[in-house]
CSV table of C-alpha atoms and ligand atoms in Angstrom, one decimal:
chain,number,residue,atom,x,y,z
A,1,MET,CA,-43.3,48.0,83.1
A,2,SER,CA,-43.3,48.4,79.4
A,3,ASP,CA,-42.5,45.3,77.4
A,4,ILE,CA,-41.0,47.4,74.6
A,5,ALA,CA,-37.6,47.2,76.3
A,6,ASP,CA,-37.7,43.4,76.1
A,7,GLU,CA,-38.2,43.4,72.3
A,8,PRO,CA,-35.2,42.7,70.2
A,9,ALA,CA,-33.6,45.8,68.7
A,10,PRO,CA,-34.9,46.3,65.2
A,11,MET,CA,-32.5,44.9,62.6
A,12,ARG,CA,-30.8,47.6,60.7
A,13,GLU,CA,-31.8,47.9,57.1
A,14,PRO,CA,-29.5,46.1,54.6
A,15,VAL,CA,-26.7,48.2,53.2
A,16,LEU,CA,-27.4,46.6,49.8
A,17,SER,CA,-30.7,45.2,48.7
A,18,LEU,CA,-31.6,43.6,45.4
A,19,ARG,CA,-35.1,42.8,44.4
A,20,GLY,CA,-36.3,40.9,41.3
A,21,ILE,CA,-33.0,41.2,39.5
A,22,SER,CA,-33.0,39.5,36.1
A,23,LYS,CA,-30.4,39.4,33.4
A,24,HIS,CA,-30.7,38.2,29.9
A,25,PHE,CA,-27.8,37.8,27.4
A,26,GLY,CA,-29.8,37.5,24.2
A,27,ALA,CA,-31.8,34.3,24.6
A,28,VAL,CA,-29.9,33.2,27.7
A,29,SER,CA,-31.4,33.9,31.1
A,30,ALA,CA,-28.4,34.2,33.3
A,31,LEU,CA,-30.4,35.5,36.3
A,32,THR,CA,-34.2,35.4,37.0
A,33,ASP,CA,-35.9,37.3,39.8
A,34,ILE,CA,-33.0,37.4,42.3
A,35,ASP,CA,-33.5,38.9,45.7
A,36,LEU,CA,-30.5,39.5,47.9
A,37,ASP,CA,-29.8,41.5,51.1
A,38,VAL,CA,-26.4,42.3,52.5
A,39,HIS,CA,-26.1,43.8,55.9
A,40,ALA,CA,-23.2,45.8,57.4
A,41,GLY,CA,-20.9,43.5,59.3
A,42,GLU,CA,-21.9,40.2,57.7
A,43,VAL,CA,-20.4,37.8,55.2
A,44,VAL,CA,-22.8,36.5,52.6
A,45,ALA,CA,-21.5,33.5,50.7
A,46,LEU,CA,-22.8,33.1,47.2
A,47,VAL,CA,-22.6,29.5,46.1
A,48,GLY,CA,-23.8,27.5,43.1
A,49,ASP,CA,-22.7,25.3,40.2
A,50,ASN,CA,-20.9,26.6,37.2
A,51,GLY,CA,-23.3,28.7,35.2
A,52,ALA,CA,-25.6,29.4,38.2
A,53,GLY,CA,-25.2,33.2,37.7
A,54,LYS,CA,-22.8,34.1,40.5
A,55,SER,CA,-20.3,36.1,38.5
A,56,THR,CA,-23.1,37.8,36.5
A,57,LEU,CA,-24.7,38.9,39.8
A,58,VAL,CA,-21.4,40.2,41.1
A,59,LYS,CA,-20.8,42.0,37.8
A,60,ILE,CA,-24.2,43.7,38.1
A,61,LEU,CA,-23.3,44.9,41.6
A,62,ALA,CA,-19.9,46.0,40.4
A,63,GLY,CA,-21.5,48.1,37.7
A,64,ALA,CA,-19.9,46.0,35.0
A,65,HIS,CA,-23.3,44.6,33.7
A,66,GLN,CA,-26.7,46.3,33.7
A,67,PRO,CA,-29.6,44.2,35.0
A,68,SER,CA,-32.4,43.6,32.4
A,69,SER,CA,-35.0,44.3,35.2
A,70,GLY,CA,-35.2,44.6,39.0
A,71,THR,CA,-34.0,47.2,41.5
A,72,ILE,CA,-30.9,47.8,43.6
A,73,ALA,CA,-31.0,49.8,46.8
A,74,PHE,CA,-27.9,51.0,48.5
A,75,GLN,CA,-28.3,52.3,52.1
A,76,GLY,CA,-32.0,52.5,51.6
A,77,ARG,CA,-31.8,54.5,48.4
A,78,GLN,CA,-32.6,53.1,44.9
A,79,VAL,CA,-29.5,53.4,42.7
A,80,THR,CA,-28.3,52.6,39.3
A,81,LEU,CA,-24.7,51.4,38.7
A,82,PRO,CA,-24.0,52.4,35.1
A,83,ASP,CA,-20.3,51.6,35.3
A,84,PRO,CA,-17.7,50.3,37.7
A,85,SER,CA,-16.5,53.7,38.8
A,86,ALA,CA,-20.1,54.6,39.8
A,87,ALA,CA,-20.2,51.5,42.0
A,88,LEU,CA,-16.9,52.3,43.5
A,89,ARG,CA,-17.9,55.9,44.2
A,90,LEU,CA,-21.0,54.7,45.9
A,91,GLY,CA,-19.1,52.4,48.2
A,92,ILE,CA,-19.2,49.0,46.4
A,93,ALA,CA,-15.7,47.6,45.8
A,94,THR,CA,-15.0,44.4,43.9
A,95,VAL,CA,-12.0,42.1,43.9
A,96,PHE,CA,-12.4,40.0,40.7
A,97,GLN,CA,-10.9,36.6,40.3
A,98,ASP,CA,-8.2,38.1,38.1
A,99,LEU,CA,-6.7,40.3,40.8
A,100,ALA,CA,-5.4,42.8,38.3
A,101,LEU,CA,-2.2,43.5,40.2
A,102,CYS,CA,0.9,44.9,38.6
A,103,GLU,CA,3.6,42.2,39.0
A,104,ASN,CA,6.6,44.5,38.7
A,105,LEU,CA,5.2,47.2,41.1
A,106,ASP,CA,5.6,47.0,44.9
A,107,VAL,CA,2.8,46.5,47.4
A,108,VAL,CA,2.4,50.3,48.1
A,109,ALA,CA,2.1,51.1,44.4
A,110,ASN,CA,-0.4,48.3,43.9
A,111,ILE,CA,-2.5,49.4,46.8
A,112,PHE,CA,-2.6,52.9,45.4
A,113,LEU,CA,-3.3,52.0,41.8
A,114,GLY,CA,-6.9,53.3,42.2
A,115,ARG,CA,-5.8,56.5,43.9
A,116,GLU,CA,-7.0,58.8,41.2
A,117,LEU,CA,-10.4,58.2,42.6
A,118,SER,CA,-9.3,59.2,46.1
A,119,PRO,CA,-10.2,62.7,47.3
A,120,VAL,CA,-6.8,63.0,49.0
A,121,ARG,CA,-3.5,63.0,47.0
A,122,LEU,CA,-0.6,61.5,49.0
A,123,ASP,CA,3.1,61.7,48.6
A,124,GLU,CA,5.3,58.5,48.5
A,125,VAL,CA,6.0,58.4,52.3
A,126,SER,CA,2.4,59.0,53.2
A,127,MET,CA,1.3,56.3,50.8
A,128,GLU,CA,3.8,53.8,52.3
A,129,ILE,CA,2.6,54.7,55.9
A,130,ARG,CA,-1.1,54.3,54.8
A,131,ALA,CA,-0.4,51.0,53.1
A,132,TRP,CA,1.5,49.7,56.0
A,133,THR,CA,-1.2,50.9,58.5
A,134,LEU,CA,-4.0,49.3,56.4
A,135,LEU,CA,-2.2,46.0,56.2
A,136,ASN,CA,-1.4,46.1,59.9
A,137,GLU,CA,-5.0,46.7,60.8
A,138,LEU,CA,-5.9,43.7,58.7
A,139,SER,CA,-3.1,41.7,60.5
A,140,ALA,CA,-1.8,40.9,57.0
A,141,ARG,CA,1.4,38.9,56.8
A,142,ILE,CA,3.3,40.8,54.3
A,143,PRO,CA,7.0,41.3,55.3
A,144,SER,CA,7.7,44.4,53.3
A,145,VAL,CA,5.4,46.9,51.5
A,146,ARG,CA,8.3,47.6,49.2
A,147,GLU,CA,8.3,44.0,48.0
A,148,PRO,CA,7.3,43.6,44.3
A,149,VAL,CA,4.0,41.8,44.0
A,150,ALA,CA,5.7,39.2,41.8
A,151,SER,CA,7.5,37.8,44.8
A,152,LEU,CA,4.4,37.4,46.9
A,153,SER,CA,2.4,34.2,47.6
A,154,GLY,CA,-1.2,33.7,46.3
A,155,GLY,CA,-2.6,34.5,49.7
A,156,GLN,CA,-0.5,37.7,50.0
A,157,ARG,CA,-1.6,38.8,46.5
A,158,GLN,CA,-5.3,38.3,47.5
A,159,THR,CA,-4.5,40.3,50.6
A,160,VAL,CA,-3.0,43.2,48.6
A,161,ALA,CA,-6.0,43.2,46.3
A,162,ILE,CA,-8.4,43.3,49.2
A,163,ALA,CA,-6.4,46.0,50.9
A,164,ARG,CA,-6.4,48.1,47.7
A,165,SER,CA,-10.2,47.8,47.5
A,166,LEU,CA,-10.5,49.1,51.1
A,167,LEU,CA,-8.7,52.3,50.3
A,168,LEU,CA,-11.8,54.1,49.2
A,169,GLU,CA,-13.5,53.0,52.4
A,170,PRO,CA,-16.4,51.0,50.8
A,171,GLN,CA,-19.5,49.8,52.6
A,172,VAL,CA,-19.6,46.6,50.6
A,173,ILE,CA,-16.9,44.4,49.2
A,174,LEU,CA,-17.5,41.7,46.6
A,175,LEU,CA,-15.0,38.9,46.4
A,176,ASP,CA,-15.0,36.5,43.5
A,177,GLU,CA,-13.5,33.2,44.6
A,178,PRO,CA,-10.9,34.7,47.0
A,179,THR,CA,-9.6,31.3,48.1
A,180,ALA,CA,-9.6,29.4,44.8
A,181,ALA,CA,-6.2,28.1,43.9
A,182,LEU,CA,-4.8,28.7,47.4
A,183,GLY,CA,-3.2,26.1,49.7
A,184,VAL,CA,-4.5,25.3,53.2
A,185,ALA,CA,-2.4,27.9,55.1
A,186,GLN,CA,-3.0,30.7,52.6
A,187,THR,CA,-6.7,30.0,52.6
A,188,ALA,CA,-6.8,30.3,56.4
A,189,GLU,CA,-4.9,33.6,56.1
A,190,VAL,CA,-7.4,34.9,53.5
A,191,LEU,CA,-10.5,33.7,55.5
A,192,ASN,CA,-9.0,35.4,58.6
A,193,LEU,CA,-8.6,38.6,56.5
A,194,ILE,CA,-12.3,38.4,55.4
A,195,GLU,CA,-13.3,38.2,59.0
A,196,ARG,CA,-11.3,41.3,59.8
A,197,VAL,CA,-13.0,43.1,56.9
A,198,ARG,CA,-16.4,42.1,58.2
A,199,ASP,CA,-15.3,43.3,61.7
A,200,ARG,CA,-14.6,46.7,60.2
A,201,GLY,CA,-18.4,46.8,59.6
A,202,LEU,CA,-18.4,46.1,55.9
A,203,GLY,CA,-20.9,43.9,54.1
A,204,VAL,CA,-19.0,41.1,52.3
A,205,VAL,CA,-20.3,39.1,49.4
A,206,MET,CA,-18.0,36.1,48.7
A,207,ILE,CA,-18.3,33.7,45.8
A,208,SER,CA,-16.9,30.3,46.7
A,209,HIS,CA,-17.0,26.7,45.5
A,210,ASN,CA,-15.4,25.4,48.7
A,211,MET,CA,-18.1,24.5,51.3
A,212,GLU,CA,-15.5,24.3,54.1
A,213,ASP,CA,-14.4,27.9,53.4
A,214,VAL,CA,-17.9,29.1,53.1
A,215,ARG,CA,-19.0,27.5,56.4
A,216,ALA,CA,-15.9,28.8,58.2
A,217,VAL,CA,-16.5,32.5,57.4
A,218,ALA,CA,-20.1,33.1,56.1
A,219,ASP,CA,-22.9,34.4,58.3
A,220,ARG,CA,-25.4,33.3,55.5
A,221,ILE,CA,-25.1,31.1,52.5
A,222,VAL,CA,-27.1,32.0,49.5
A,223,VAL,CA,-27.5,29.3,46.8
A,224,LEU,CA,-28.1,30.2,43.2
A,225,ARG,CA,-29.2,27.5,40.8
A,226,LEU,CA,-29.8,28.1,37.1
A,227,GLY,CA,-29.9,31.8,37.7
A,228,ARG,CA,-32.5,31.6,40.5
A,229,ASN,CA,-32.5,31.8,44.3
A,230,ASN,CA,-32.5,28.2,45.6
A,231,GLY,CA,-32.2,28.6,49.3
A,232,ILE,CA,-30.6,30.5,52.1
A,233,PHE,CA,-28.7,28.6,54.8
A,234,THR,CA,-26.9,29.3,58.0
A,235,PRO,CA,-23.3,28.1,58.3
A,236,ASP,CA,-24.3,25.0,60.3
A,237,ALA,CA,-26.1,23.6,57.2
A,238,SER,CA,-24.8,20.2,56.3
A,239,ASN,CA,-22.8,19.6,53.2
A,240,GLN,CA,-25.7,17.4,52.0
A,241,GLU,CA,-28.2,20.2,52.4
A,242,LEU,CA,-26.0,22.6,50.5
A,243,VAL,CA,-25.1,20.2,47.8
A,244,SER,CA,-28.8,19.4,47.3
A,245,ALA,CA,-29.7,23.0,46.9
A,246,ILE,CA,-26.8,23.6,44.5
A,247,THR,CA,-27.5,20.6,42.3
A,248,GLY,CA,-31.3,20.7,42.6
A,249,ALA,CA,-31.3,17.1,43.9
A,250,SER,CA,-34.0,18.0,46.4
A,251,ASP,CA,-36.1,20.5,44.4
A,252,ASN,CA,-39.3,19.3,46.2
A,253,SER,CA,-37.7,19.6,49.7
A,254,VAL,CA,-37.3,22.4,52.3
A,255,SER,CA,-34.5,24.2,50.5
A,256,ARG,CA,-36.6,24.7,47.5
A,257,ARG,CA,-39.6,26.1,49.4
A,258,ALA,CA,-37.3,28.2,51.7
A,259,GLY,CA,-35.7,29.7,48.7
A,260,ARG,CA,-37.8,32.6,47.4
A,261,ARG,CA,-39.5,33.5,50.7
A,262,SER,CA,-36.4,33.5,52.7
A,263,ALA,CA,-34.6,35.5,50.1
A,264,VAL,CA,-36.8,38.4,51.2
A,265,ALA,CA,-37.5,37.8,54.9
A,266,GLY,CA,-36.3,34.4,56.1
A,267,ARG,CA,-33.0,35.3,57.7
A,268,ASN,CA,-34.5,38.4,59.3
A,269,PRO,CA,-37.5,37.4,61.3
A,270,GLU,CA,-37.8,40.9,63.0
A,271,ALA,CA,-38.0,42.7,59.7
A,272,HIS,CA,-41.3,43.8,58.3
A,273,PRO,CA,-41.6,44.1,54.6
B,301,ADP,N1,-21.3,37.9,28.6
B,301,ADP,C1,-22.1,36.9,28.5
B,301,ADP,N2,-22.8,36.6,27.3
B,301,ADP,C2,-23.6,35.5,27.2
B,301,ADP,N3,-23.9,34.7,28.2
B,301,ADP,C3,-23.3,34.9,29.4
B,301,ADP,C4,-22.4,36.0,29.6
B,301,ADP,N4,-22.0,35.9,30.9
B,301,ADP,C5,-22.6,34.8,31.4
B,301,ADP,N5,-23.4,34.2,30.5
B,301,ADP,C6,-24.2,33.0,30.8
B,301,ADP,O1,-24.9,33.3,31.9
B,301,ADP,C7,-25.0,32.1,32.8
B,301,ADP,C8,-24.4,32.4,34.1
B,301,ADP,O2,-23.0,32.6,34.0
B,301,ADP,P1,-22.1,33.0,35.2
B,301,ADP,O3,-22.7,34.2,35.9
B,301,ADP,O4,-20.7,33.2,34.7
B,301,ADP,O5,-22.2,31.8,36.2
B,301,ADP,P2,-21.2,31.3,37.4
B,301,ADP,O6,-20.4,32.5,37.7
B,301,ADP,O7,-22.2,31.0,38.5
B,301,ADP,O8,-20.5,30.2,36.9
B,301,ADP,C9,-24.3,31.0,32.0
B,301,ADP,O9,-25.2,30.3,31.2
B,301,ADP,C10,-23.4,31.8,31.1
B,301,ADP,O10,-23.1,31.1,29.9
B,302,MG,MG1,-18.3,32.6,37.7
């Protein structure tokens, strides 16, 4: 009997893979030598103190900033993301903290705000059906898609922004602080939504300051500190471990040593570089 059958199935290659990404703003080093992998069907939480470089990293992936050095591979192919529409066309969607919804427009109109990029033009009725179907698939709690966004709760707005970003069927979605400023019930709703997005097979990168939210939904937790990788954790990591990595309180400990190595291979023991 061959023992090949007993071997674990090889892990699929990451949908998005960053190697050695650095970003300088003049004399400021916002990011230094960042490695990051995102697989289909996983939620990667990006955590770190203010100024750690989280937003800069997301903006690079969104095509809003250009890296000073390093490479980005998407579905195994090295790519450049010269502008946000290039990232979108490739399949990387971003929901920035400012959701950029139009208050006076209804849910359908907001979901289709980016439709000029879509290959298929739809009439009003088809758009309404598509919006309704999408929200339904996401089990979103939005009573009417003809409701103006102004009348929605914070959680519902986040839901509409996420639904809009799914319209172009991206492979990766980047969420900058999706639960910031939300109450307990609405946070639970949005975390639920993130799980459904992951279950659709997308790779999700979520920035968050809330360790409880992060642990509830993330498959991996990536810590940035002063623009560098400072550890990768599983969701069962203790608050103390995470806070140490975030603040650098234990720079001589495991989290520090785990950092750069595991950024490449640590979470994926089957992978060969
Ligand atoms: N456009 C910019 N120009 C100059 N410095 C910037 C710019 N954007 C970010 N930075 C700097 O880069 C570092 C990382 O910032 P940022 O990515 O916003 O961190 P985070 O999102 O983790 O709080 C900070 O020192 C910040 O001041
Ligand atoms: Mg930020």
